[in-house]
Tab-separated table of C-alpha atoms in Angstrom:
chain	number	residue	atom	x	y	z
A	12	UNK	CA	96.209	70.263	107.319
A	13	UNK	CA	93.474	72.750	105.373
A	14	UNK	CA	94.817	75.110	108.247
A	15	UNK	CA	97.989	74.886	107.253
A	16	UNK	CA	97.154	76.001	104.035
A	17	UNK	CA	95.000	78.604	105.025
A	18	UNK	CA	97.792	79.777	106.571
A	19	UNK	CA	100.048	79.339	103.862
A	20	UNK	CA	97.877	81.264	101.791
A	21	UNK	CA	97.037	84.106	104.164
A	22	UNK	CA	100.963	84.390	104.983
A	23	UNK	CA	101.846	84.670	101.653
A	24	UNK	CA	99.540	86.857	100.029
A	25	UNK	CA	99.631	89.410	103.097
A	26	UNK	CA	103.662	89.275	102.227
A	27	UNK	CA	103.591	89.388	98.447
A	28	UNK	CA	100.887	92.061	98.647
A	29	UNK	CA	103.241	94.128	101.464
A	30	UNK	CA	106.032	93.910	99.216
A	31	UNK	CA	104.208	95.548	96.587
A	32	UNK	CA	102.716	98.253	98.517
A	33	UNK	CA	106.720	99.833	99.247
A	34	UNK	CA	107.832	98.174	95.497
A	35	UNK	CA	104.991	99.185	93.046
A	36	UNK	CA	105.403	102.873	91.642
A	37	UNK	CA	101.917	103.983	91.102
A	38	UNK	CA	100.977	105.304	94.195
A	39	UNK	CA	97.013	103.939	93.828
A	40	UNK	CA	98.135	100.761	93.240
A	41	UNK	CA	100.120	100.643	96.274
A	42	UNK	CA	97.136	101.383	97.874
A	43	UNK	CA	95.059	98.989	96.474
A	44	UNK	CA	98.314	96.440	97.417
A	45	UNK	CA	97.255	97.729	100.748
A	46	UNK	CA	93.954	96.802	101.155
A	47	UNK	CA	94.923	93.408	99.921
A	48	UNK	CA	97.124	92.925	103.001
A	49	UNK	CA	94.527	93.839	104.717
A	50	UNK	CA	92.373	91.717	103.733
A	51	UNK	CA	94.546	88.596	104.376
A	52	UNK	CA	96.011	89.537	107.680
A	53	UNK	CA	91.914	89.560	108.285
A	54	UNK	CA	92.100	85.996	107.524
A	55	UNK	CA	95.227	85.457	109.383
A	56	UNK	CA	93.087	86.897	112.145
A	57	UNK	CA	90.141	84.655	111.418
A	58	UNK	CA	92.648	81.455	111.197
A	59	UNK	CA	93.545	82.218	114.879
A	60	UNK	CA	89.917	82.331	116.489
A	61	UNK	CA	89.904	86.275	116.634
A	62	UNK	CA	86.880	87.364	114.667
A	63	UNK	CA	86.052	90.677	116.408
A	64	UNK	CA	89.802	91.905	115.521
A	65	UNK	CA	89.176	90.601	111.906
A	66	UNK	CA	86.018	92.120	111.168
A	67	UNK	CA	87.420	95.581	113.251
A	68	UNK	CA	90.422	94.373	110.864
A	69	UNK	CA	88.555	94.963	107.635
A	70	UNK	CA	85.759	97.561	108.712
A	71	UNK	CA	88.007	99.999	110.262
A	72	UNK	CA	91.551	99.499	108.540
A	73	UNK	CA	90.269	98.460	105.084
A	74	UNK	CA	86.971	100.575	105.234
A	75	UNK	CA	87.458	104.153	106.860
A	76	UNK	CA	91.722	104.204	107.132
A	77	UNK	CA	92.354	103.442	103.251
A	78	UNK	CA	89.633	105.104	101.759
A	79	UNK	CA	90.794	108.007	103.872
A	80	UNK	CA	94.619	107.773	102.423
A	81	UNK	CA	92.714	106.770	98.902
A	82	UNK	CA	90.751	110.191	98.971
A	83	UNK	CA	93.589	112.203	99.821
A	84	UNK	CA	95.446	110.427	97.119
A	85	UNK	CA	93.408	111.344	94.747
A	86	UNK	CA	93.046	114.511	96.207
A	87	UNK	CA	96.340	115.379	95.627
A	88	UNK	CA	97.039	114.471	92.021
A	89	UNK	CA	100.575	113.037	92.242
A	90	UNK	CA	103.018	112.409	89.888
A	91	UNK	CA	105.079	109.353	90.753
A	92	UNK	CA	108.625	109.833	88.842
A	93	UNK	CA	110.429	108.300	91.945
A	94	UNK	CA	113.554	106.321	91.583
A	95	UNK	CA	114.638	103.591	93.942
A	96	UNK	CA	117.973	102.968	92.878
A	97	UNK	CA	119.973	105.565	95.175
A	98	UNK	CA	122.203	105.364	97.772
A	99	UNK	CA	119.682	105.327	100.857
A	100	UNK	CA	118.036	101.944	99.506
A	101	UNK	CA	120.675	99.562	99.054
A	102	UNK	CA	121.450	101.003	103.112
A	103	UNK	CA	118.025	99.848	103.877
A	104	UNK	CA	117.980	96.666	102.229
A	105	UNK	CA	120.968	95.810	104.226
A	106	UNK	CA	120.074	96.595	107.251
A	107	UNK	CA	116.696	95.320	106.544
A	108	UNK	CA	118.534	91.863	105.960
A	109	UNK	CA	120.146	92.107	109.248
A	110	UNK	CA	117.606	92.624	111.174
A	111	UNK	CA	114.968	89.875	109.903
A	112	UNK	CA	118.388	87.903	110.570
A	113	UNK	CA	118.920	88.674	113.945
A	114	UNK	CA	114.961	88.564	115.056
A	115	UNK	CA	114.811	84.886	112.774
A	116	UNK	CA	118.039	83.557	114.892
A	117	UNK	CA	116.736	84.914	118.025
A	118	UNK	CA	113.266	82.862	117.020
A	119	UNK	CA	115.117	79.542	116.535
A	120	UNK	CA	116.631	79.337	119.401
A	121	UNK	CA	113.584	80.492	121.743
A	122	UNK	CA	111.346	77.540	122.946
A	123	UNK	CA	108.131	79.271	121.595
A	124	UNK	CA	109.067	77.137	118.117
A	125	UNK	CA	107.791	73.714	118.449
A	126	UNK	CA	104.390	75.440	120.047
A	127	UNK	CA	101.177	74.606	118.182
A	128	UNK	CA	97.599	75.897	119.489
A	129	UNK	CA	96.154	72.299	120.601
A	130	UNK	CA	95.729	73.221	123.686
A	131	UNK	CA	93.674	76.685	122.521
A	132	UNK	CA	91.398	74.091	120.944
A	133	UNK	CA	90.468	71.902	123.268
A	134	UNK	CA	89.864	74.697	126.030
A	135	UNK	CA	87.667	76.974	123.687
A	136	UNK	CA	85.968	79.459	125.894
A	137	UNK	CA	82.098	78.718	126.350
A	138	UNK	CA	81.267	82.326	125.693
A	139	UNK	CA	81.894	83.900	122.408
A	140	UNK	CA	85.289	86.338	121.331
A	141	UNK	CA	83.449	89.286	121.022
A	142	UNK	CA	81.498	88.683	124.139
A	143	UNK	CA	85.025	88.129	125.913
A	144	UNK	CA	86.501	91.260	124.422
A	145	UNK	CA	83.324	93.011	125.738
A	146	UNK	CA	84.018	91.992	129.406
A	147	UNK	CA	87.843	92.307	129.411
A	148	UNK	CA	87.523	95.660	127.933
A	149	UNK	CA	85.388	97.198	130.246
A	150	UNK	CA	86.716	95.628	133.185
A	151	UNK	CA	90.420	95.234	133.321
A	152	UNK	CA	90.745	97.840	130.676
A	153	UNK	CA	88.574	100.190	131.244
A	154	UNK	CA	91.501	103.204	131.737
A	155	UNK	CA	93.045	102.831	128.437
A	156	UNK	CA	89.926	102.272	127.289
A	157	UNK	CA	89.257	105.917	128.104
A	158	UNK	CA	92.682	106.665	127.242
A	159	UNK	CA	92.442	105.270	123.626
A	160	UNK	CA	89.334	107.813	123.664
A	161	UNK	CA	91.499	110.965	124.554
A	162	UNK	CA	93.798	110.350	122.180
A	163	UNK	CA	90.883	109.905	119.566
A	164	UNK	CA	89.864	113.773	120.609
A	165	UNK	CA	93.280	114.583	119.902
A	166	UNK	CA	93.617	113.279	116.342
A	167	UNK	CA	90.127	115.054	115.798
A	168	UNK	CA	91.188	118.382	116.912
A	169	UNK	CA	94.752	117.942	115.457
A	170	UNK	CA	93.582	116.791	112.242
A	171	UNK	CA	90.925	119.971	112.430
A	172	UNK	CA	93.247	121.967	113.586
A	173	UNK	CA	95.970	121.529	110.861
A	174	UNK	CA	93.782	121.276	108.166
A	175	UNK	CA	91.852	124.544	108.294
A	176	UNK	CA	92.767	126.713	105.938
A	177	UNK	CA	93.528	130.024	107.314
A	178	UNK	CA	91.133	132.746	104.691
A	179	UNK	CA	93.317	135.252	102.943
A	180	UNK	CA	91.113	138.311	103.925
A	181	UNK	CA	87.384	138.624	105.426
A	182	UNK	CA	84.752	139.173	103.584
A	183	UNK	CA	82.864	142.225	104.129
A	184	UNK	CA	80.088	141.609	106.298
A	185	UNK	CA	80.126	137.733	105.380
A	186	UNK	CA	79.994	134.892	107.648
A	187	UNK	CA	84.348	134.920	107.780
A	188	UNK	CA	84.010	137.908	110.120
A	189	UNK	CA	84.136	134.863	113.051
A	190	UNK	CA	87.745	134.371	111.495
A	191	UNK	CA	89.205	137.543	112.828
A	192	UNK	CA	90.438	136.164	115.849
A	193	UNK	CA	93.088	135.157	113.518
A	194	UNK	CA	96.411	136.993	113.521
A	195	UNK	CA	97.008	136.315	109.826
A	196	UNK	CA	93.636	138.335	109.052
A	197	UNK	CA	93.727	140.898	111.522
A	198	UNK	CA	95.186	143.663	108.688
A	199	UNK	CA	92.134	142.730	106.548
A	200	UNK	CA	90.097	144.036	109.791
A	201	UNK	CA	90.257	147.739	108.886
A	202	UNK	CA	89.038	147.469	105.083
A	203	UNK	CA	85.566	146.419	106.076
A	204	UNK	CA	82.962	149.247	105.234
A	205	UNK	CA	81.220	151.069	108.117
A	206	UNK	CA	81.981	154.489	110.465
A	207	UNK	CA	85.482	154.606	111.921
A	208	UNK	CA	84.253	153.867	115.148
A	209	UNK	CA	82.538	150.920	113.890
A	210	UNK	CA	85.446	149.567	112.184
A	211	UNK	CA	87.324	150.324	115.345
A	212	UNK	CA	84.846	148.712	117.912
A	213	UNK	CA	85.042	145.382	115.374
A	214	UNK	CA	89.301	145.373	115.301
A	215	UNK	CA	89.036	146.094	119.281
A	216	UNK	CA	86.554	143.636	120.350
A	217	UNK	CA	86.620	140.168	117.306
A	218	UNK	CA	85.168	138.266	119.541
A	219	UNK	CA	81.784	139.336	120.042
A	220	UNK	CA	81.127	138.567	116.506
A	221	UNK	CA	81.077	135.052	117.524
A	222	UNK	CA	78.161	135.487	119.819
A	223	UNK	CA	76.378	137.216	116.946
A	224	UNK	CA	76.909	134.327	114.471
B	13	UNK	CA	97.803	72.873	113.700
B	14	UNK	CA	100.234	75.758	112.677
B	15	UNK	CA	102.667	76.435	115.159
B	16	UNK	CA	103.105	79.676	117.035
B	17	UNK	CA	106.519	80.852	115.081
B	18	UNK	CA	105.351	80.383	111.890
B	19	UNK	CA	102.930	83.591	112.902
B	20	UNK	CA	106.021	85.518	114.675
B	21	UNK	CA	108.159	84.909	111.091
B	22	UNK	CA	105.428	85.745	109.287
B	23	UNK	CA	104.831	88.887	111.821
B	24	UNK	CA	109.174	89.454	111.498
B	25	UNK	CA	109.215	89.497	107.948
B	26	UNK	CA	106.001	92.147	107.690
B	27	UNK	CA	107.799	94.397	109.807
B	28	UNK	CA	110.990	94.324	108.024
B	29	UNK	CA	109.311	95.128	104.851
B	30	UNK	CA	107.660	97.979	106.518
B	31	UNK	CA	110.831	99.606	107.940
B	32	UNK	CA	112.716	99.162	104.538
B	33	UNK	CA	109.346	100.609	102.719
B	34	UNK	CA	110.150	103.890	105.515
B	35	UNK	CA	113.386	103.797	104.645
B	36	UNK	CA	113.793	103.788	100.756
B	37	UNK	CA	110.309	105.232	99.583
B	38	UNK	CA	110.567	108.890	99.208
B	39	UNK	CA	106.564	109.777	98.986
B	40	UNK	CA	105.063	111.136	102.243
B	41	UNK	CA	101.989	108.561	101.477
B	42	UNK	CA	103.741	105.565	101.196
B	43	UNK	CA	106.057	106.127	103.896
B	44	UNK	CA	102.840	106.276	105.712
B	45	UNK	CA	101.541	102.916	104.182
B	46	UNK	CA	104.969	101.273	105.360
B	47	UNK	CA	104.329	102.188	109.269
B	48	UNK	CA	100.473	100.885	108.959
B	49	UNK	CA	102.294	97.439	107.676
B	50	UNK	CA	104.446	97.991	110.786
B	51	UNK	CA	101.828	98.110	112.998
B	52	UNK	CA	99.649	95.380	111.011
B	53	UNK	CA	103.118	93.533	112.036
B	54	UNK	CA	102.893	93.939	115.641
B	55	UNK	CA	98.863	93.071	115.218
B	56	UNK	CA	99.035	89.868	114.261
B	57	UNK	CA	102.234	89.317	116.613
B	58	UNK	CA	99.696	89.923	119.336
B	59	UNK	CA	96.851	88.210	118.136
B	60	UNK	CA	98.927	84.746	117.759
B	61	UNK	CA	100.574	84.977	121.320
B	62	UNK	CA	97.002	86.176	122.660
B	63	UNK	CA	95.598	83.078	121.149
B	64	UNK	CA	98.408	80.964	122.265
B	65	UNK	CA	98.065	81.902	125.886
B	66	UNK	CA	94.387	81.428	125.901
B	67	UNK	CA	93.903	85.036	127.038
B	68	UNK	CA	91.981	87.969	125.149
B	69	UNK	CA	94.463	90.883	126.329
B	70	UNK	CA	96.520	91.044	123.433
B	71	UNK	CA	93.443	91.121	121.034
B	72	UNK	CA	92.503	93.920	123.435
B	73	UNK	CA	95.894	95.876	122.584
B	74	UNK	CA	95.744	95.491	119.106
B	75	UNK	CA	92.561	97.048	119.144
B	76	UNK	CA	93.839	99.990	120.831
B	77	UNK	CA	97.022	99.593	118.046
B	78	UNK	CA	94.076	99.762	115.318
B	79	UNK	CA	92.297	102.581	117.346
B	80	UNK	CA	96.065	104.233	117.239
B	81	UNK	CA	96.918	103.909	113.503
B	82	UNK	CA	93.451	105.353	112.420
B	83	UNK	CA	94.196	108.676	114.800
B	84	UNK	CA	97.560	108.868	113.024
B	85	UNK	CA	96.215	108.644	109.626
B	86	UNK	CA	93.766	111.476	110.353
B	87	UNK	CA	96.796	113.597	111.701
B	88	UNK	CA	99.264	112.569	109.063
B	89	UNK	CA	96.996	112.800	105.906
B	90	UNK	CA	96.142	116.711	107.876
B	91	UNK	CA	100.016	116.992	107.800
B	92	UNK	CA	100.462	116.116	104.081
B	93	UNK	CA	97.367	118.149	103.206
B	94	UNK	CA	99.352	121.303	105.005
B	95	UNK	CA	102.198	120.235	103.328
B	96	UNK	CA	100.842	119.965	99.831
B	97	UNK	CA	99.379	123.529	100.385
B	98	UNK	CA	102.637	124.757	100.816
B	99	UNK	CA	105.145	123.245	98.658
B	100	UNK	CA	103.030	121.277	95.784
B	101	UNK	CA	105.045	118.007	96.529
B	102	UNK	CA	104.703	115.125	99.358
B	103	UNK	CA	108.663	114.025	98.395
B	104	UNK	CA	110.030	114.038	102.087
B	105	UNK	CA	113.154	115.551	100.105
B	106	UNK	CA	112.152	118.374	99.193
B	107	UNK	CA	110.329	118.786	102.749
B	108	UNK	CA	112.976	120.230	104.592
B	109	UNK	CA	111.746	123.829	105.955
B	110	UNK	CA	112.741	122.706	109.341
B	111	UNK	CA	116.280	122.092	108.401
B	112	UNK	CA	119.253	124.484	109.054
């Protein structure tokens, strides 16, 4: 019964909270909505004997992920003068309607509904979640594992990548001469000070600059 | 006990907020925030089947789901950062250099 309303509470705050992160206009406090839902899907989490994925829950999603959208938020400085009263949104409410209708009539009639977790219960592992996660991780899933790592790279060097801001000119003799490899700077090249062969020899060859540095 | 459907209507409803928050929200940021409660969606959907089947898989996947969502923050917040450079707004209206 005090499961129940754990649950009850979890549910609904993670909803209310979700509602106001796409309702509220301010976009900090939609954040801050955010990290509320994170917080009690967490407990949702917790309420289902998965503690690893709650505390991975709130260290990774509600520590490093939202203070990484909160930063750029503030970063940014925006001004929030949106309206939601055009002709997209009462499209999406609709078919938002619809389809919690057809997924909630689907549910209903599926067997999965009279289901509670007494079985889960009574045949608790002996050994610990984490310490399961460990084992299944690095045995049956050791490929995505791997995988999941790639694709980690690739967010690094995308994110590095598409963030770099490309200098407007070199300066002369300064430590964004390892930039010229850059086609946007390449005209800068020529203005640095030196012999014309010099300047020539740098605009030829950019790269050995880099083994300089 | 709570039964398993009250986490998959729980899970539904989530997701249904999130793809209306894509849909109507015009700020780059928030229509970011509405896929992460898509995916939160799909988390817990996982976590209450993997704890229903007496199994640890689907915990597994939603960790690689979190492990997913964090790389697309980094490349999406690098996107509006870009973005902002360019055109001083993150209103996916005005955003529309690609567009014939």
């Amino acid at each position: 019964m005090a499961q129940l309303l754990f649950f009850l509470y979890f549910a609904g705050m993670a909803l209310f909270s979700s509602v106001l992160t796409i309702g509220l206009r301010n976009p900090i406090y939609c954040t801050i909505a955010l990290l509320s839902t994170f917080i009690h899907v967490a407990g949702l989490f917790v309420l289902l004997h998965a503690e690893f994925i709650a505390a991975i829950q709130i260290i990774i999603y509600a520590g490093a992920v939202l203070i990484l959208y909160l930063f750029v938020l503030m970063l940014l400085d925006l001004k929030s003068n949106e309206s939601f009263l055009h002709r997209q949104s009462w499209i999406a409410l609709f078919f938002g309607l619809v389809i919690l209708a057809e997924i909630l009539v689907v549910l209903f009639k599926s067997p999965i509904l009279e289901k509670t977790g007494a079985v889960a219960v009574a045949a608790a592992p002996a050994i610990g979640n984490t310490e399961a996660i460990g084992l299944s991780l690095f045995n049956e899933y050791l490929l995505p594992f791997e995988m999941v790592g790639i694709i980690l790279l690739g967010g690094i060097i995308g994110a590095l990548v598409l963030a770099k801001q490309p200098r407007p000119a070199a300066p002369v003799g300064g430590n964004g001469a390892h930039h010229a490899d850059l086609p946007s700077i390449q005209p800068a090249a020529p203005v640095q000070e030196g012999t014309p062969e010099e300047v020539g020899a740098r605009s030829g060859q950019p790269f050995d600059k880099i083994g300089s540095l | 006990m709570v039964p398993l459907s009250y986490y998959v209507i729980v899970s539904t409803v989530m997701f249904v907020i999130g793809l209306v928050g894509v849909l109507i929200r015009k700020n780059f940021l928030i229509i970011l925030f509405a896929i992460e409660l898509m995916l939160n969606a799909a988390n817990i959907n996982l976590v209450a089947f993997s704890h229903y089947f007496q199994t640890v898989s689907g915990q597994i996947i939603s960790l690689f789901i979190i492990t997913i969502a964090a790389a697309e923050a980094a490349i999406g917040l690098a996107i509006i950062i870009v973005l902002f450079r360019k055109k001083a707004t993150t209103n996916v209206d005005e955003i529309s250099l690609l567009k014939w």
